[in-house]
Coordinates of C-alpha atoms and ligand atoms in Angstrom, one line a residue:
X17 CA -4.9 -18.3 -26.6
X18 CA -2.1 -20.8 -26.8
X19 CA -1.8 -23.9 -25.6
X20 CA 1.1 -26.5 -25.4
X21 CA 1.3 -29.3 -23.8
X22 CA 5.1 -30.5 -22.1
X23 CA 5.6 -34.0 -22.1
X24 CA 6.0 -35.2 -18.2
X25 CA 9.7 -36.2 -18.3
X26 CA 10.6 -39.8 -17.4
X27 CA 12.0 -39.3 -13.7
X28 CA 8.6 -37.6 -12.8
X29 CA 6.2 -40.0 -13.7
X30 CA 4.4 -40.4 -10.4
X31 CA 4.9 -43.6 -8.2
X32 CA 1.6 -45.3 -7.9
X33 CA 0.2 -43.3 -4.7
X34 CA -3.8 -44.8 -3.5
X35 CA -5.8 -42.1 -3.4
X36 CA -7.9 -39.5 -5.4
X37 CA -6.0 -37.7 -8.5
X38 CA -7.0 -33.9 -8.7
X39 CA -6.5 -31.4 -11.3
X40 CA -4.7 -28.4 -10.0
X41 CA -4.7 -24.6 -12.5
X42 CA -2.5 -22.6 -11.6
X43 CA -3.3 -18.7 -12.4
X44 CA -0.6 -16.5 -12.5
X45 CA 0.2 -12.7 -13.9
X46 CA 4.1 -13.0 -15.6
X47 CA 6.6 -15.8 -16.5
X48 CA 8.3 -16.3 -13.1
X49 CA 5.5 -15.7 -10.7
X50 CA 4.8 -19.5 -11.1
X51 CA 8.1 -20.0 -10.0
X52 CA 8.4 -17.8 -6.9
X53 CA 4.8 -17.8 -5.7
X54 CA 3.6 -21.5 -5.8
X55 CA 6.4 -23.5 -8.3
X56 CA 7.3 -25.5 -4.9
X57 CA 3.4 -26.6 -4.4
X58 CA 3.0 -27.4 -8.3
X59 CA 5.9 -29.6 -8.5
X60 CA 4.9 -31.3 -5.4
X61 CA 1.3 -31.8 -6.6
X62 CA 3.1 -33.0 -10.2
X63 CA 5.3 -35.4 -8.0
X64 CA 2.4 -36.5 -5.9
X65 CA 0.6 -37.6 -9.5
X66 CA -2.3 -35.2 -9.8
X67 CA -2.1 -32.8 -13.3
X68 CA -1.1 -29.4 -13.0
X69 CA -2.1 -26.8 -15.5
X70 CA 0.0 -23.6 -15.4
X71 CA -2.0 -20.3 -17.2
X72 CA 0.0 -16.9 -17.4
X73 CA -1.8 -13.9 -18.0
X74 CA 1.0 -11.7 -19.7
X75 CA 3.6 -11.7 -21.9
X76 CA 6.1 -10.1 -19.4
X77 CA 7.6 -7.7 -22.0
X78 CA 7.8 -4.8 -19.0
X79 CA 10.1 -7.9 -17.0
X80 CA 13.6 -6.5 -16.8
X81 CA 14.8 -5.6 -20.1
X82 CA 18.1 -6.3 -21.0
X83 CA 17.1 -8.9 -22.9
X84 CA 15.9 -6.3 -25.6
X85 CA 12.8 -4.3 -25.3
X86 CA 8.8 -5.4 -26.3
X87 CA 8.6 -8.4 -29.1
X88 CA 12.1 -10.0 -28.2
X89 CA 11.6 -10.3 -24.5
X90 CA 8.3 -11.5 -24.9
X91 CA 9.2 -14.3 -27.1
X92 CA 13.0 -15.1 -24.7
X93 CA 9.7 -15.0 -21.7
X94 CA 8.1 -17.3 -23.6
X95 CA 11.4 -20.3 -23.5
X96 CA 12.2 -19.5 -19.8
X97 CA 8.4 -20.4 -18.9
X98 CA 8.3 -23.2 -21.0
X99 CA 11.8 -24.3 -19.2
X100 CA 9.9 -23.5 -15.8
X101 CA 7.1 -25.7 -16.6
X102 CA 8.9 -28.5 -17.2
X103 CA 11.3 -27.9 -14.1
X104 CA 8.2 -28.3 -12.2
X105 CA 6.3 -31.0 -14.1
X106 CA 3.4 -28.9 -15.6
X107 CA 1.3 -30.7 -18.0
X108 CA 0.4 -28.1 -19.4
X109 CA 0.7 -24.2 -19.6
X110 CA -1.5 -21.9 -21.2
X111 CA -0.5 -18.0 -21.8
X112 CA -3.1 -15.6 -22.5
X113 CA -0.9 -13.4 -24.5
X114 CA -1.8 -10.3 -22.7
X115 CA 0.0 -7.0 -22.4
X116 CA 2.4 -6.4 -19.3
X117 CA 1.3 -3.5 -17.3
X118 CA 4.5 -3.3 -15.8
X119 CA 5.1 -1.4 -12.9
X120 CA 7.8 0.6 -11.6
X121 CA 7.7 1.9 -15.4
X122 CA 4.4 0.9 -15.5
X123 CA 3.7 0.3 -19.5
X124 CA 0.9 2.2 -21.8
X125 CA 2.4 5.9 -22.0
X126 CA 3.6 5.2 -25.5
X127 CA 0.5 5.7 -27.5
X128 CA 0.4 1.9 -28.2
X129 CA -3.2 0.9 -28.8
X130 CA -3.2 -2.5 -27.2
X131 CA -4.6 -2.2 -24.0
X132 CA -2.4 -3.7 -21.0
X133 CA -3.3 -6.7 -18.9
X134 CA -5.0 -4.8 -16.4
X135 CA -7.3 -2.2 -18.3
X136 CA -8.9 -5.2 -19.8
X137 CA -12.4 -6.3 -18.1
X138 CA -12.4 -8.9 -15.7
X139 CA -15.4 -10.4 -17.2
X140 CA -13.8 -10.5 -20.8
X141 CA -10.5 -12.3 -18.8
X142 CA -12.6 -14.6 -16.5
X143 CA -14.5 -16.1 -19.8
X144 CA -10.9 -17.1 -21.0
X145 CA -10.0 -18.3 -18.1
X146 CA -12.9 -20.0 -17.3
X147 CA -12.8 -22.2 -20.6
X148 CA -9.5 -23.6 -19.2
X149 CA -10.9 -24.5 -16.1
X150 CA -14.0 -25.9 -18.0
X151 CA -11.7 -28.2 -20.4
X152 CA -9.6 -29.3 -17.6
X153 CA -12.8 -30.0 -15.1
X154 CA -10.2 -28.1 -12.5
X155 CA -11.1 -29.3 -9.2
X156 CA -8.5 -26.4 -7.3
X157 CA -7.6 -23.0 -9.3
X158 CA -4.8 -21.1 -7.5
X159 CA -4.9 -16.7 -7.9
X160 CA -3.4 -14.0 -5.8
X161 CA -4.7 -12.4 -2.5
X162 CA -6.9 -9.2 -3.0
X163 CA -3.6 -7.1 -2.3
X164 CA -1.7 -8.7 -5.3
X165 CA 0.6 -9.6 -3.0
X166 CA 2.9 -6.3 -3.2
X167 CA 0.1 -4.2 -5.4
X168 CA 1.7 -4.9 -9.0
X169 CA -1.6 -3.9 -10.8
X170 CA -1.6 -7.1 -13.0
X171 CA -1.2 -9.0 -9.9
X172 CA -4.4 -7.4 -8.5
X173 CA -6.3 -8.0 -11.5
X174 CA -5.4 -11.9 -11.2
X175 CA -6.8 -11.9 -8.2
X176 CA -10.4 -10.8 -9.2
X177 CA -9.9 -12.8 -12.5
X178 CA -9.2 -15.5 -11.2
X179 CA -12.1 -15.4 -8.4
X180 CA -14.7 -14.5 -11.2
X181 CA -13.7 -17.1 -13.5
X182 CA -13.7 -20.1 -10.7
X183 CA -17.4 -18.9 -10.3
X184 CA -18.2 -18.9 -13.7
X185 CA -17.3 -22.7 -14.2
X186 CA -18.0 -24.4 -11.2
X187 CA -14.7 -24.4 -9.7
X188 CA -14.7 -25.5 -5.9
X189 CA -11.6 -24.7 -4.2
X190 CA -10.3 -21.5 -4.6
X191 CA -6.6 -20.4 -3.3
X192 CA -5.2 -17.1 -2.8
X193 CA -1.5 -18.1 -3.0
X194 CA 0.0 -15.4 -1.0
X195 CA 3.4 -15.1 1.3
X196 CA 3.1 -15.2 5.3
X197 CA 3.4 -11.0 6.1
X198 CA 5.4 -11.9 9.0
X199 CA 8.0 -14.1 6.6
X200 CA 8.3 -10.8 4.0
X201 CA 9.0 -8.3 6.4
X202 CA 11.7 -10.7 8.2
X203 CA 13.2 -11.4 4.4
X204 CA 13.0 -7.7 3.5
X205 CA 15.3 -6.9 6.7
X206 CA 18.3 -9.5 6.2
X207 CA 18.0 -8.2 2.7
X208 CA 18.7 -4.7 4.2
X209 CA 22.3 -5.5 4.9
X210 CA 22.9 -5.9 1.0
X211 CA 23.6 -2.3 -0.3
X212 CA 21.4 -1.4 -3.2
X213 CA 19.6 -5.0 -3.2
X214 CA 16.4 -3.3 -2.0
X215 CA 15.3 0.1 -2.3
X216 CA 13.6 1.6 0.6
X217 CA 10.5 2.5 -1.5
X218 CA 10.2 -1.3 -3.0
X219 CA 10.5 -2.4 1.0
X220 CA 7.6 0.0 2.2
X221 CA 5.0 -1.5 -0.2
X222 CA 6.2 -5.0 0.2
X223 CA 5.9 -5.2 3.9
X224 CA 2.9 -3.7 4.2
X225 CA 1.5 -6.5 1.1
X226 CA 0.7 -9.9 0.8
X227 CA -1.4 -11.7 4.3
X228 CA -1.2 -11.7 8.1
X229 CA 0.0 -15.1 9.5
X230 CA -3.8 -15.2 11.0
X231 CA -5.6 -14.5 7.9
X232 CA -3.6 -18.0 6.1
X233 CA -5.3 -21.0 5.6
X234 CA -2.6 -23.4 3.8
X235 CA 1.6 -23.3 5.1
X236 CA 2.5 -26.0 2.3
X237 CA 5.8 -27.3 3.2
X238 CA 8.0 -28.3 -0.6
X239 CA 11.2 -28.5 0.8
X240 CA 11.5 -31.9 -0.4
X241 CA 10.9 -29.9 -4.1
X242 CA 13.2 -27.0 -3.6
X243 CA 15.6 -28.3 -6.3
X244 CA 12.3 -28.7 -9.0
X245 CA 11.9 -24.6 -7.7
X246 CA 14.8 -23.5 -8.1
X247 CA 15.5 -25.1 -11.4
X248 CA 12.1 -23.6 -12.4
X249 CA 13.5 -19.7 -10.7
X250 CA 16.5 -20.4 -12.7
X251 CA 15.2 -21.1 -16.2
X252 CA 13.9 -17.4 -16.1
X253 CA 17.5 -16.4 -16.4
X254 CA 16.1 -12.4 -18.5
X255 CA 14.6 -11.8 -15.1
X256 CA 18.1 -12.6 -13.2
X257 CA 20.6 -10.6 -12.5
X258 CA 24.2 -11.9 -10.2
X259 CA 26.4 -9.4 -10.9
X260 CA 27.5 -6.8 -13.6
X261 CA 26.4 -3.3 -14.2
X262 CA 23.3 -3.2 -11.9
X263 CA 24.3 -5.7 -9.6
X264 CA 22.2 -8.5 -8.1
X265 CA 18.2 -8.4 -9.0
X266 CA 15.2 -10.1 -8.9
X267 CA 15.8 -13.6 -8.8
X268 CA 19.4 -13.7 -9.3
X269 CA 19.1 -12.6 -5.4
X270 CA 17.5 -15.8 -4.5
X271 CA 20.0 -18.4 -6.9
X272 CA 22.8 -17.2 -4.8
X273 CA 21.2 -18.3 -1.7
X274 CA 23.6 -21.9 -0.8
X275 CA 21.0 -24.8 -1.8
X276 CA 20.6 -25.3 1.9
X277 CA 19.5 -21.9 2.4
X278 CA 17.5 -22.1 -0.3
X279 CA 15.7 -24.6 1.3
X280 CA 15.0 -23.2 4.6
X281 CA 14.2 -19.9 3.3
X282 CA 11.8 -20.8 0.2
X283 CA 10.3 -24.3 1.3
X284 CA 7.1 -22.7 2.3
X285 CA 4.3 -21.6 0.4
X286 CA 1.4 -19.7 1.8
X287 CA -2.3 -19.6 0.6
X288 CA -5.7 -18.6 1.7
X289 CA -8.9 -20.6 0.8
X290 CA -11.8 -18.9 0.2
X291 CA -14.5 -19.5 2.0
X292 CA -12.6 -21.6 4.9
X293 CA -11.8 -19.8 8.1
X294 CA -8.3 -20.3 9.0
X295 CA -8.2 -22.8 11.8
X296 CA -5.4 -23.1 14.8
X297 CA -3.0 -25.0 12.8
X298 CA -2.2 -24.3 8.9
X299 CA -2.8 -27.0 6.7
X300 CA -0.2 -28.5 4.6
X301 CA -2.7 -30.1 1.7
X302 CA -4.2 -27.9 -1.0
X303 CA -6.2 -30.8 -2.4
X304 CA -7.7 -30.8 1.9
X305 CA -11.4 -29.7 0.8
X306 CA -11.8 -32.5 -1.5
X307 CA -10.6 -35.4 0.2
X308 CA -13.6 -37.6 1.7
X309 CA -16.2 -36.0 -0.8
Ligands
ZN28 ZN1 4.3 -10.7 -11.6

């Protein structure tokens, strides 16, 4: 496990806010899923003065790789999360150092004797995690939905790690940071009219992933942090393509987006508390179940 801790840079040191200062782990499968998943609802919680601890379960060598293949990705992942981090004010980020299962080319047909992320037990992953949680007395630990959101395996496996692990040390607030259902398949279609930017297979399994509107607990509104997210999208730049041979890719999609649109389009973040039915309206804090206590 390594550890390293980014100094909070000047302009972020929190105003002095009244209230209750929580620690907030953040759980997530490859450099850049912090970023696109939950990046605006870390660098708000940053901003707002609480600590935020980021821990990333792969390496992300099976990212896009025309960075170079295995070891060299890996250690260019490595930067770009570091970068990340500090775009959104993390104190602190934690990788695991597992192995990418990939996906589309999912990783492990080489003969290569170290096992991927998700063969590994989720009792062996939820001890490591667990430790981190400990050491940090975590009072909210954010993982995936039981889909994975759009079924990446390590992103399933995050899920039950991280769900196993909150058990193990105590943790009481547990959030499946997910995307509104309703919000994908409305993305996927305006990202329809741009040839060759989705496949139709990729589009099938998305929309039918992530959470129904009525299954949400949290709609976290970080507009007011889109800049700290996109800086954070941005520093993975291996995992970005905006032009050239393949055309646009992954993120590179979403940096193209005018700041304004950027905005509108990725200043929500959805989770699901465990253990809380959803009510009528969505709440907007994830530190809600520990306020009052
Ligand atoms: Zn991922």
């Amino acid at each position: 496990m390594v550890g390293a801790r980014n100094p909070v840079p000047r302009e972020r040191l929190p105003r002095e806010r009244p209230g209750p200062r929580f620690v907030l782990v953040s759980l997530h499968a490859h450099p850049d899923d912090e970023a696109l998943l939950t990046g605006g609802t870390l660098a708000r919680a940053a901003a707002e003065g609480h600590r935020v601890v980021l821990v990333v379960a792969t390496d992300g060598a099976a990212g896009l790789a025309d960075a170079g293949p295995g070891a060299d990705l890996a250690q260019r992942r490595t930067r770009e999360l570091a970068a990340s981090a500090a775009a959104l004010g993390v104190a602190r980020v934690v990788r695991l150092g597992h192995r990418d299962s990939g996906y589309l080319e999912p990783a492990g047909a080489d003969g290569d004797a170290v096992p991927v992320f998700s063969a590994l037990s989720v009792g062996q992953l939820a001890a490591e995690v667990a430790a981190v949680l400990r050491e940090e007395g975590a009072d909210v630990l954010t993982t995936y939905d039981a889909r994975g959101g759009y079924g990446h395996p390590d992103h399933v496996h995050v899920h039950a790690v991280g769900v196993a692990a909150a058990a193990l040390a105590g943790t009481p607030v547990v959030l499946e940071a997910t995307i509104d259902r309703t919000w994908v398949r409305r993305a996927l279609r305006v990202a329809a009219r741009v040839p060759g930017l989705v496949g139709d297979v990729t589009a099938d399994r998305v929309g039918e992933g992530f959470t129904a509107r009525g299954d949400l607990t949290h709609r976290v509104d970080v507009r007011a942090h889109a800049g700290a997210k996109r800086a954070a999208l941005a520093a993975h730049a291996s995992q970005s393509e905006t032009g050239g041979r393949r055309g646009v890719r992954g993120i590179g999609a979403l940096l193209l987006l005018p700041r304004p649109v950027f905005r509108r389009a990725l200043g929500r973040e959805w989770f699901t508390e465990r253990g809380r039915a959803p009510g009528p309206t969505l709440l907007d804090d994830v530190f809600a179940s520990l306020r009052g206590r």
